[in-house]
Coordinates of C-alpha atoms in Angstrom, one line a residue:
X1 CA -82.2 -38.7 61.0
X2 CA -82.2 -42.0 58.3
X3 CA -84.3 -41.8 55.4
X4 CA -85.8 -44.7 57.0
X5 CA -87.6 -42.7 59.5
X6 CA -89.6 -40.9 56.4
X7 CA -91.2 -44.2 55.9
X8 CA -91.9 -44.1 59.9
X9 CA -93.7 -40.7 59.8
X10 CA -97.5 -41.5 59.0
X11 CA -98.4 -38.0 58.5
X12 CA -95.9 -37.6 55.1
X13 CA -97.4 -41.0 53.7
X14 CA -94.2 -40.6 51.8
X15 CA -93.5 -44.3 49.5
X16 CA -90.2 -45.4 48.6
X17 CA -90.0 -45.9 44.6
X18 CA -86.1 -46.8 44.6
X19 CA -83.1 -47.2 46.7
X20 CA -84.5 -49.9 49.6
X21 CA -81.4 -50.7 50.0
X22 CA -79.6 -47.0 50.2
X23 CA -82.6 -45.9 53.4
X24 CA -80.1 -46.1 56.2
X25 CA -78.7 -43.0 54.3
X26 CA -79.0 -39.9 57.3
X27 CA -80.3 -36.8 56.2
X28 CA -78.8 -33.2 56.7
X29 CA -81.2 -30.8 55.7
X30 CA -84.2 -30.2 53.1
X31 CA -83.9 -27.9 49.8
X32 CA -86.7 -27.4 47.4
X33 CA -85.8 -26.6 44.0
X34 CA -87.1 -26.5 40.3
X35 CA -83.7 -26.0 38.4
X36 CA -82.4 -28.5 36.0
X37 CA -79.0 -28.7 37.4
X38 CA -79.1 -27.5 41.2
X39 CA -75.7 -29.1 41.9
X40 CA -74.2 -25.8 42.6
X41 CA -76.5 -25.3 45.9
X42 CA -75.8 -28.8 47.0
X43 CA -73.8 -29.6 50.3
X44 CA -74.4 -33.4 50.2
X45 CA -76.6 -34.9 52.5
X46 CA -79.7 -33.1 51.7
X47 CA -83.1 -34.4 51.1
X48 CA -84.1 -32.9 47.6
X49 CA -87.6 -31.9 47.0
X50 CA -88.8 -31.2 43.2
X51 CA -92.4 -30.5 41.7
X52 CA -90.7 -31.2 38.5
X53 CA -91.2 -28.2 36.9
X54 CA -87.4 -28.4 35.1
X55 CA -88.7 -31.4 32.7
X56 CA -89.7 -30.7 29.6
X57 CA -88.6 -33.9 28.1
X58 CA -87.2 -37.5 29.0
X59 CA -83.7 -37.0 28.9
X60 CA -84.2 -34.1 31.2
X61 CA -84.5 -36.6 34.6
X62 CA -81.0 -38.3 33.6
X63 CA -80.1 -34.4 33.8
X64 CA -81.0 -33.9 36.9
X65 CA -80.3 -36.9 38.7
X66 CA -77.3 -37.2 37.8
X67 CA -76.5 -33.2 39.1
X68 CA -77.9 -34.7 42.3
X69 CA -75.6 -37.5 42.6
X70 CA -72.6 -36.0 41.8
X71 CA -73.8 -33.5 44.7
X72 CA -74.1 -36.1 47.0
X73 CA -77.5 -36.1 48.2
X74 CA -78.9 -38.4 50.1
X75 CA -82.9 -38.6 48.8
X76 CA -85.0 -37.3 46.4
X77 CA -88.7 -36.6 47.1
X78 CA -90.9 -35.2 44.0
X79 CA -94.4 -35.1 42.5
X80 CA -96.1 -34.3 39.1
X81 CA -98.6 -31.1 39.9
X82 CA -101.0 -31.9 37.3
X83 CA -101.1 -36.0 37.7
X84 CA -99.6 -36.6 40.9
X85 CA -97.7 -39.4 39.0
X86 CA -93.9 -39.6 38.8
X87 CA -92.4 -40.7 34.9
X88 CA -90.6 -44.0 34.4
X89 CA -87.8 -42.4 33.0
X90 CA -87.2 -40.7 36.4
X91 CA -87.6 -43.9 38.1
X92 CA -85.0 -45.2 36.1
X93 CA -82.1 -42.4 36.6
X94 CA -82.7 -43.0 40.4
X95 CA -82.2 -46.2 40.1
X96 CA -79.2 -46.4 37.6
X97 CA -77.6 -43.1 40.2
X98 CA -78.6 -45.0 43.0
X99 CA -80.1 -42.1 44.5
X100 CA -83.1 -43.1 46.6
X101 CA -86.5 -41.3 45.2
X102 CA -89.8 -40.9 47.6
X103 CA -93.1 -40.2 45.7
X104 CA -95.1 -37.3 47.7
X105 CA -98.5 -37.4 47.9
X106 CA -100.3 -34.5 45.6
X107 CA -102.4 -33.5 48.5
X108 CA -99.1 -32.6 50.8
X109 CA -97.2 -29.2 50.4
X110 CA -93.2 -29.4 50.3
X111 CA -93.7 -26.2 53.0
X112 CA -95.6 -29.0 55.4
X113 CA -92.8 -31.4 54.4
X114 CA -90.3 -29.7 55.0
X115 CA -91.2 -28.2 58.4
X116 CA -92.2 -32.1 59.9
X117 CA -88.5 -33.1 58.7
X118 CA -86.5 -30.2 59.9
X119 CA -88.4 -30.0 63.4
X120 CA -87.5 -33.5 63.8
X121 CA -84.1 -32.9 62.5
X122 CA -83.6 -29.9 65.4
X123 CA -85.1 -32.7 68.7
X124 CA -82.7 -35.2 67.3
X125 CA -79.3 -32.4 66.8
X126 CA -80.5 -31.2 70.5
X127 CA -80.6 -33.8 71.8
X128 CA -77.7 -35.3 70.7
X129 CA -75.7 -31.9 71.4
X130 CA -77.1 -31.7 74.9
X131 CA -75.5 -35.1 75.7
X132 CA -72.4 -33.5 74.7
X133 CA -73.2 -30.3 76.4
X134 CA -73.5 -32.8 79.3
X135 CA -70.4 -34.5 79.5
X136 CA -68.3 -31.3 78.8
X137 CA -70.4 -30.4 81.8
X138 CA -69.0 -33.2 83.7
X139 CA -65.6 -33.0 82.5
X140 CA -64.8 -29.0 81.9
X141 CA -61.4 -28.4 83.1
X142 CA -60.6 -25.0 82.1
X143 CA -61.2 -25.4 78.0
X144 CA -63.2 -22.3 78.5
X145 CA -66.8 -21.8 76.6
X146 CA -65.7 -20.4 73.2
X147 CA -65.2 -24.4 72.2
X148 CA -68.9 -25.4 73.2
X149 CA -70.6 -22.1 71.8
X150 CA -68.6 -22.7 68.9
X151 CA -70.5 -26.2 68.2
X152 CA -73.9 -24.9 69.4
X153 CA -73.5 -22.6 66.6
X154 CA -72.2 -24.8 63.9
X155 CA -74.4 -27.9 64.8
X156 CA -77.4 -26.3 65.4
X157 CA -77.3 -22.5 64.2
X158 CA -78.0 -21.4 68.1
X159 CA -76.5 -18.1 67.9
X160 CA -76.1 -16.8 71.5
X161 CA -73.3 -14.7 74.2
X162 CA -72.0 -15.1 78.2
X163 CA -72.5 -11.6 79.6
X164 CA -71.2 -10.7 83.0
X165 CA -74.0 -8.1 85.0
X166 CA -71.9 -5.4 83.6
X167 CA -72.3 -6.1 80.1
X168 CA -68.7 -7.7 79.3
X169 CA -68.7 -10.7 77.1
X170 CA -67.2 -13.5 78.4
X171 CA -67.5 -15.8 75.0
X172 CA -70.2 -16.0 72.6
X173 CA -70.7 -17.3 68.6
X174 CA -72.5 -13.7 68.3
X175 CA -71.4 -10.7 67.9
X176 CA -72.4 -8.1 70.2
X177 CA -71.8 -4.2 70.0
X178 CA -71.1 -3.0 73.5
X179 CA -73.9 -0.6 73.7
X180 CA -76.5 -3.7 73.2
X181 CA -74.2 -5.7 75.5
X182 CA -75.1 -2.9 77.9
X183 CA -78.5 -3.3 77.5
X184 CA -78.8 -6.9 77.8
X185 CA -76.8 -6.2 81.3
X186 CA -79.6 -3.9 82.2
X187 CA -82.4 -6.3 81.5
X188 CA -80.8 -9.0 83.2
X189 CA -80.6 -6.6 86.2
X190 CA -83.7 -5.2 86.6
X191 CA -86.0 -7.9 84.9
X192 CA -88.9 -9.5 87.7
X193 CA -88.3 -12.8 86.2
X194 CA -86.3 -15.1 84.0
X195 CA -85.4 -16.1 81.6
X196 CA -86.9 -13.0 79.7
X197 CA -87.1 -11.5 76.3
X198 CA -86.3 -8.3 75.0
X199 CA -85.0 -6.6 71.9
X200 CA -85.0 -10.1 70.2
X201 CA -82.8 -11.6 72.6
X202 CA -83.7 -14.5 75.3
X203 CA -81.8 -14.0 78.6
X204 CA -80.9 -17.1 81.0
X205 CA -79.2 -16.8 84.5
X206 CA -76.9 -18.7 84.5
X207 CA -77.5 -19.4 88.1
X208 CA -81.4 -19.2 88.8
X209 CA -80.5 -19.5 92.6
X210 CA -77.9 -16.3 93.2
X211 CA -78.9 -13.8 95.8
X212 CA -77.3 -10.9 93.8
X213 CA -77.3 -10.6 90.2
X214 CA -74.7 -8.3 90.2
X215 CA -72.3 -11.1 91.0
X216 CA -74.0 -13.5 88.4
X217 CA -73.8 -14.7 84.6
X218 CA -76.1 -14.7 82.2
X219 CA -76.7 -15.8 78.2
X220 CA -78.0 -14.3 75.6
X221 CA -79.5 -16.1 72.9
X222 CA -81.3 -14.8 69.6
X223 CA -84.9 -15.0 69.4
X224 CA -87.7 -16.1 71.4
X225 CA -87.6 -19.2 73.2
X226 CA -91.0 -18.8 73.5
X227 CA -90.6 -20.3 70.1
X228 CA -88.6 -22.7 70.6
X229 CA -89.1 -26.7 70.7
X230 CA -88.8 -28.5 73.9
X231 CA -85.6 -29.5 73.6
X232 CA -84.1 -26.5 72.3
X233 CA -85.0 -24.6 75.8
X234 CA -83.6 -27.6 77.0
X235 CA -80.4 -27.3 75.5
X236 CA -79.9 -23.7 76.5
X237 CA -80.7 -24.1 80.7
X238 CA -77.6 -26.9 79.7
X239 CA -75.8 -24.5 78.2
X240 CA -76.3 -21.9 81.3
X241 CA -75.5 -24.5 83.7
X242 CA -71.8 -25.0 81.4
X243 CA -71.9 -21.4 81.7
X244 CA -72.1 -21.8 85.5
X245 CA -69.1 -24.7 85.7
X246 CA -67.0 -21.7 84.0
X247 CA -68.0 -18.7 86.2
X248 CA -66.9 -21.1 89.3
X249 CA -64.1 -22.5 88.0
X250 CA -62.8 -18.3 87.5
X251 CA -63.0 -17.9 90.8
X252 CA -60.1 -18.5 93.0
X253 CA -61.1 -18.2 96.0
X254 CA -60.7 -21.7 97.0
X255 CA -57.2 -22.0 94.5
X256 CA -53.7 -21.7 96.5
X257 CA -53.6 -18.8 94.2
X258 CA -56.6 -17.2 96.0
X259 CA -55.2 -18.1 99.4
X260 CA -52.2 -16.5 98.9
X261 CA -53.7 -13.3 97.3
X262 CA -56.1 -13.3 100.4
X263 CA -52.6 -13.8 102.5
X264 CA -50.5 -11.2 100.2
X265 CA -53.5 -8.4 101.6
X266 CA -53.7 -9.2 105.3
X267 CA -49.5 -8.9 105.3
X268 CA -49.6 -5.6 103.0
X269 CA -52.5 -4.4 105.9
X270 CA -50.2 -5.5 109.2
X271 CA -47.2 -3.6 107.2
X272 CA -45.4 -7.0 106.1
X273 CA -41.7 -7.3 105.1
X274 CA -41.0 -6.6 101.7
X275 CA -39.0 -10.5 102.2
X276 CA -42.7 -12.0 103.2
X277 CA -44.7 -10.0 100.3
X278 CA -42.7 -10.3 97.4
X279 CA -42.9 -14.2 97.0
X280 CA -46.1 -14.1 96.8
X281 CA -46.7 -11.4 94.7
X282 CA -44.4 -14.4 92.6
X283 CA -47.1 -16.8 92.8
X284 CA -49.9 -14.8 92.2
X285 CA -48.0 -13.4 89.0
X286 CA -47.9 -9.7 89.6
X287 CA -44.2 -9.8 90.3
X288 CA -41.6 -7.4 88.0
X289 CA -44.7 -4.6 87.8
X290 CA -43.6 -1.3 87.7
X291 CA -45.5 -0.3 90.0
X292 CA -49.3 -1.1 91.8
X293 CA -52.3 0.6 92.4
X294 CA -54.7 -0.4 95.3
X295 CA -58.9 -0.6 95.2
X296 CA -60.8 -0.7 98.2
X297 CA -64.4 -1.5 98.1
X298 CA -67.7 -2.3 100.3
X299 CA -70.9 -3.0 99.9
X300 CA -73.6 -2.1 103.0
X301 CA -77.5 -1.5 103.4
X302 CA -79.9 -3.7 101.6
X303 CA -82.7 -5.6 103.1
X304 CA -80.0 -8.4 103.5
X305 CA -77.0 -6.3 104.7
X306 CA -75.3 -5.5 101.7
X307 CA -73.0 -8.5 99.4
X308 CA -71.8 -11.7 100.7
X309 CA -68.2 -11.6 101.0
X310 CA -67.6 -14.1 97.7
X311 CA -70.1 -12.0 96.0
X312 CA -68.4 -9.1 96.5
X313 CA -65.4 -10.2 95.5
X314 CA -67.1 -11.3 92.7
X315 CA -68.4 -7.7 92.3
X316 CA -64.8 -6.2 92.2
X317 CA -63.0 -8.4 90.1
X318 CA -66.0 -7.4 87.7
X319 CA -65.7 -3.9 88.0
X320 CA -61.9 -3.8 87.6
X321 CA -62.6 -6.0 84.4
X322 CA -64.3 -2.6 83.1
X323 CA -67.5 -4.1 82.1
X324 CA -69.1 -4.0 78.7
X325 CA -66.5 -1.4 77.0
X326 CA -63.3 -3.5 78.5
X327 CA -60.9 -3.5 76.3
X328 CA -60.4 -7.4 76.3
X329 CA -62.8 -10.0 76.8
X330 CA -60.7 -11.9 79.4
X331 CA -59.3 -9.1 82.2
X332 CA -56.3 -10.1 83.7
X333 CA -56.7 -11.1 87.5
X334 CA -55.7 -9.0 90.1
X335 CA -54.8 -9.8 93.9
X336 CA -58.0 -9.7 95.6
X337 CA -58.6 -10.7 99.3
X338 CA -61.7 -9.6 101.7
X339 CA -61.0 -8.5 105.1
X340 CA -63.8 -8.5 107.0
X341 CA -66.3 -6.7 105.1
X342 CA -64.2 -5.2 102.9
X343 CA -62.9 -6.3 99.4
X344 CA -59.0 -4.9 98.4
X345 CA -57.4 -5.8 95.0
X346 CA -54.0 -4.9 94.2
X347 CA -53.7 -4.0 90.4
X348 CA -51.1 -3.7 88.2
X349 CA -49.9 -0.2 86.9
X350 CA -50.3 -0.3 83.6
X351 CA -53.8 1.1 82.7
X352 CA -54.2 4.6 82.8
X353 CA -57.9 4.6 82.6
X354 CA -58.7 2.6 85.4
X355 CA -60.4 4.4 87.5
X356 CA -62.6 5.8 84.5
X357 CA -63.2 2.2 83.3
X358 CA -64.2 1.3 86.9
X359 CA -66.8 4.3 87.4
X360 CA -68.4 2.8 84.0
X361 CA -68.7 -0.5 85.6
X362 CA -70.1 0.5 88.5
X363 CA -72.7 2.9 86.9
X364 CA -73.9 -0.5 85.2
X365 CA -74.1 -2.5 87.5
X366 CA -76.1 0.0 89.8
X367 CA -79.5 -1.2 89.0
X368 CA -79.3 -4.5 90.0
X369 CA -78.0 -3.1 93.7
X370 CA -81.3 -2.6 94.9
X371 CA -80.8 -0.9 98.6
X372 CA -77.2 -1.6 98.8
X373 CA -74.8 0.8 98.2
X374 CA -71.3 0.1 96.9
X375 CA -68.6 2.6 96.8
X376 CA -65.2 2.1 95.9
X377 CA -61.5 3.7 96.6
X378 CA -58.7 4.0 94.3
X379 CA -54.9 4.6 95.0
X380 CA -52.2 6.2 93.1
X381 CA -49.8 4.2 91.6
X382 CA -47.0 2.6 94.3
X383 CA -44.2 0.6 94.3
X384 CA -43.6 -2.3 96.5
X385 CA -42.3 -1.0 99.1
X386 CA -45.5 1.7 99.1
X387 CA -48.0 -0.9 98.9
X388 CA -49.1 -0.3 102.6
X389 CA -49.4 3.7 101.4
X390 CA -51.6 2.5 99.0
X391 CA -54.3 0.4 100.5
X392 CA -54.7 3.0 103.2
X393 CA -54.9 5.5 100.4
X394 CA -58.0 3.7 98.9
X395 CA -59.6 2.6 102.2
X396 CA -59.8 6.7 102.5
X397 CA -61.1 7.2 99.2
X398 CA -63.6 4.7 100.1
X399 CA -65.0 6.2 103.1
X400 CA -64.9 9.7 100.8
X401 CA -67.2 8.4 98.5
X402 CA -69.4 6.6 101.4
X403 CA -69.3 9.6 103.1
X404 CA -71.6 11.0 99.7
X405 CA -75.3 11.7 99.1
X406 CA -76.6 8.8 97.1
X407 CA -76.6 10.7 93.7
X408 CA -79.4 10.3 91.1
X409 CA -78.0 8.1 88.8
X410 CA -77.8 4.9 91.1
X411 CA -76.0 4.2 94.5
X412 CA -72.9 3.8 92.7
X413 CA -69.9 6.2 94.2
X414 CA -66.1 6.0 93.4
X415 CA -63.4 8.5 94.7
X416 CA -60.3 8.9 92.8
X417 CA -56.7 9.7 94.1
X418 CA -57.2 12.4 91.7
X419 CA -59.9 14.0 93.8
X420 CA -57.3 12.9 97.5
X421 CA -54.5 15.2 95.3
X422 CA -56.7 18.5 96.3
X423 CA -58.3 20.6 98.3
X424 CA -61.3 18.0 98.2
X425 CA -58.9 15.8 101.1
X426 CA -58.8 18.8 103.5
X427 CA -62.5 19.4 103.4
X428 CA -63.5 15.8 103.6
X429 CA -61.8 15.8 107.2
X430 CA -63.0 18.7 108.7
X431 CA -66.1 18.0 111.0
X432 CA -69.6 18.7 109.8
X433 CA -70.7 21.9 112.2
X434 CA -67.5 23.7 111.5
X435 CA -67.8 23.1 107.5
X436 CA -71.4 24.5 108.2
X437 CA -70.7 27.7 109.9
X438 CA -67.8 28.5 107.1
X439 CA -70.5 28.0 104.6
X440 CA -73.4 30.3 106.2
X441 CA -70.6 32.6 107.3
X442 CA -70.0 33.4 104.2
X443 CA -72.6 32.8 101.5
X444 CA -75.9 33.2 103.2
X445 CA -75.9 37.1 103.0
X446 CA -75.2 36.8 99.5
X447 CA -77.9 34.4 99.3
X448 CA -80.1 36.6 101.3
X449 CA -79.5 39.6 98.9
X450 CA -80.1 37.6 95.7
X451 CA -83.5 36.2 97.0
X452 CA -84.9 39.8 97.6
X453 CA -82.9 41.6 94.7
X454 CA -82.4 39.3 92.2
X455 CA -78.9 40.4 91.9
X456 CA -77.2 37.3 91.2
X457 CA -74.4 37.8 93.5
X458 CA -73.2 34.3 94.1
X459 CA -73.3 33.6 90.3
X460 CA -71.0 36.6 90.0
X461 CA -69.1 35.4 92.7
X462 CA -68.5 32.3 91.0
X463 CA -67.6 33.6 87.6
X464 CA -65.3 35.9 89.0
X465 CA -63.2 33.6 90.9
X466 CA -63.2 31.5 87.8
X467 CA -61.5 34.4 85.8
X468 CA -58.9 34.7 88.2
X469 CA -60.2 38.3 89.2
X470 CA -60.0 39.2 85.8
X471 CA -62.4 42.3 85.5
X472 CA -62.9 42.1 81.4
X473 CA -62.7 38.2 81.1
X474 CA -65.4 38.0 84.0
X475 CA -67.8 40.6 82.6
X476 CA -67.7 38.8 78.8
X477 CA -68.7 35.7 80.9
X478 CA -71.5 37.5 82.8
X479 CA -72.8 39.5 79.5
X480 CA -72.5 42.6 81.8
X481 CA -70.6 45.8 81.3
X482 CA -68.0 46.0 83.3
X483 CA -69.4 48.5 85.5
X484 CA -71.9 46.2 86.2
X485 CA -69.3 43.8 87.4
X486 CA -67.3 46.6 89.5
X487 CA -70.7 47.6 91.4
X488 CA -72.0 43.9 92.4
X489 CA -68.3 42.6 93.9
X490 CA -68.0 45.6 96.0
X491 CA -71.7 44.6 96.9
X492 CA -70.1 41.4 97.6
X493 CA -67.3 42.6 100.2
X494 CA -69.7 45.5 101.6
X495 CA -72.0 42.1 103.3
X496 CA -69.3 40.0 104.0
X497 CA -66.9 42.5 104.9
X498 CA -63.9 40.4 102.9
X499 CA -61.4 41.7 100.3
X500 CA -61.7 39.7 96.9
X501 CA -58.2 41.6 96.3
X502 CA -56.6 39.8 98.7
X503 CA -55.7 35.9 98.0
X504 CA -56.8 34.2 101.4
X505 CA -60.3 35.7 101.1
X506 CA -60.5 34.6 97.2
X507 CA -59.3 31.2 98.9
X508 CA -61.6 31.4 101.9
X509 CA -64.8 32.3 99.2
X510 CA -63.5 29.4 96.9
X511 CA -63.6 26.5 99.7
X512 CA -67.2 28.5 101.1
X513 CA -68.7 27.6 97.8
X514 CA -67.1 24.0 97.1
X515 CA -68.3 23.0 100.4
X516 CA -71.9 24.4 99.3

């Protein structure tokens, strides 16, 4: 904006008393002040507005002009609260400074000045950063975001974040804790409409016309939008279509890089040669690992069928990212390829907490799965060679955790190879009416005796087998003498007719009450 355009704005009826010649002069900002020297709170550039209040004599406007000049503003706008008049000898030390001075009108506040100048100083900076915002969006070519959310916030003080659905920050000029990272994810997920407002945060899609939001983008921008100017709302659905450029350029689907990942998977299934896998295990950059570890994953159900195959793929390079507590902003990429309806990534050895990290992600992004229920798989670790070992390991983990009642929490479900290293494997495969007969066999005449006697026979059951058949240790548990204890397990054998002495019945009542 030129100081010109002050002379342009009817409703200022500003006048120009000096520096005609100095009005193509832009203007950065507006700062009211009453001190005598204000040159320490000067940028340069500014538009200076003064009621006078600093003069007490003549010599006090040389003074004060001069701090201003030295400062390098660009304008000074003042008037005399008692006589609306401005002194000659101010005129004068504008004039001799060469520092443009506008009279104000008595009847118009520096607040209503101010606000006029600055909302036209905000159009003008958005408009003139959304044409940039536009021709990055043209030209992006893998500069990433944190260069354009880097001017959005020195330009024009747009403080704002790129969330993933899970809550991890992809770049932003804001600093977000993950816990309200988290939340933002949750809103975005479950919210009827956007964009949306909540806890003093504006949330775009970054693509309004996704099917799933779990395999979308979003940003987060401080404060209402609902307050915001035209072109400031503008500027941020350009700044979520940038956003958009980003999130497709990250996907590799369509890269050699992505063909040969999907290629690397279909040879690991068909039990390649190690002389067909390693080189592209090269290419993809996973090469010299120590060793791998394998993810399977699907999505089904839904009123649609469940995620699209590039959404899910989408979905698991997320999760494996770790979402909103991932311990870097940019995951490294793993091998990914879909067969059929089902998503495998191959993943580096190196984090210990994967699996943990994954359940997290998962979790979050839960509520925006609506009816469609995704369960995941994970392997031990593998070398090379094991790779095939591996994938089959977490394609059976996978159907482990589908094979699962929906918990409470969310249709979320991911097995482990921690749970495949145990008993929990055995059980998984035993068919259905034999795992129920073992179970009533057992436990309903306990169950039977404790709903007419109250004796709390399965409870002691449990305790005890938790002790190790330690008598003492078990009754301390209990909070019953041991007695007690002695007179309820022979209880226990009398209706089962089983020996808690003897290890294959302990056994046989510890698998009885895990598959309960």
């Amino acid at each position: 904006m030129r100081l010109q355009a002050l002379l342009e704005m009817p409703e200022l009826g500003l006048s120009a008393l000096s520096g005609h010649d100095e009005l193509a002069r832009p203007i950065r900002w507006v700062v009211t002040t009453d001190l005598l020297d204000p040159g320490r709170y000067l940028n340069g550039g500014e538009l200076v507005l003064t009621g006078l209040v600093w003069r007490t004599r003549p010599a006090d406007s040389e003074t004060f002009v001069a701090a201003l000049a030295r400062a390098g503003v660009s304008a000074l706008g003042a008037c005399e609260a008692s006589s609306g008049e401005l002194p000659a000898d101010l005129v004068e030390a504008c004039e001799r400074h060469r520092v443009p001075l506008f009279h104000v009108p008595q009847a118009l506040g520096f607040a209503e000045v101010t606000e006029h100048i600055v909302r036209r100083l905000s159009g003008e900076r958005a408009s003139d950063v959304k044409a940039v915002l536009d021709r990055h969006r043209q030209l992006v070519s893998g500069a990433g975001l944190d260069p354009v959310l880097e001017m959005i916030g020195r330009d024009l003080g747009m403080r704002c974040a790129v969330l993933t659905a899970s809550g991890r920050v992809v770049s932003g000029n804001a600093e977000l804790a993950a816990d309200a990272a988290a939340v933002l994810a949750r809103v975005f997920l479950t919210a009827k409409r956007l964009p949306c407002v909540r806890g003093g945060y504006s949330i775009f899609p970054v693509d309004e016309q996704t099917t799933s939001r779990v395999a979308d983008w979003f940003v987060a921008f401080e404060g209402s939008y609902d307050d915001w100017p035209e072109e400031r709302q503008a500027l941020a659905g350009e700044l979520a279509a940038v956003a958009a450029l980003e999130r497709v350029r990250q996907d590799d689907r369509l890269s050699p890089e992505g063909r040969i990942a999907q290629e690397l998977v279909r040879l690991v299934l068909t039990d390649g040669k190690p002389s067909d896998i390693l080189p592209r295990l090269e290419v993809t950059g996973l090469a010299g690992a120590e060793g791998f570890v394998a993810v399977a994953a699907q999505a089904s159900g839904g009123s649609d069928g469940g995620l699209r195959p590039g959404e899910l793929r989408s979905v698991v390079r997320e999760i494996l990212g770790g979402g909103a507590a991932a311990p870097t902003r940019h995951p490294a990429h793993p091998v990914i390829g879909v067969i059929e309806d089902e998503a495998i990534a191959l993943v580096p050895a190196a984090d210990a907490e994967l699996t943990t990290r994954i359940r997290a992600a998962v979790h979050a992004l839960a509520p925006g799965l609506g009816g469609t229920r995704l369960t995941v798989g994970v392997s031990g670790v593998a070398p090379v060679e094991g790779l095939r070992g591996a994938v089959e390991e977490a394609r059976y983990a996978r159907r482990m955790a589908e094979g699962r009642p929906v918990s409470a929490s969310g249709p979320d479900a991911v097995v482990g190879h921690d749970e495949l290293a145990t008993h929990v494997l055995l059980l998984a495969s035993v068919p259905d009416d034999v795992r129920h007969m073992f179970r009533v066999r057992l436990l309903d005449p306990l169950r039977s005796y404790d709903q007419v006697h109250r004796a709390e026979l399965v409870r002691t059951l449990e305790a005890f087998l938790q002790c190790s058949g330690s008598w003492t240790r078990c009754a301390e548990l209990l909070h019953v003498h041991v007695n007690t204890l002695r007179y309820r397990i022979q209880r226990i054998q009398d209706l089962t007719g089983r020996d808690l002495s003897r290890l294959e019945d302990r056994v046989d009542f510890f698998l009885a009450l895990r598959l309960g």
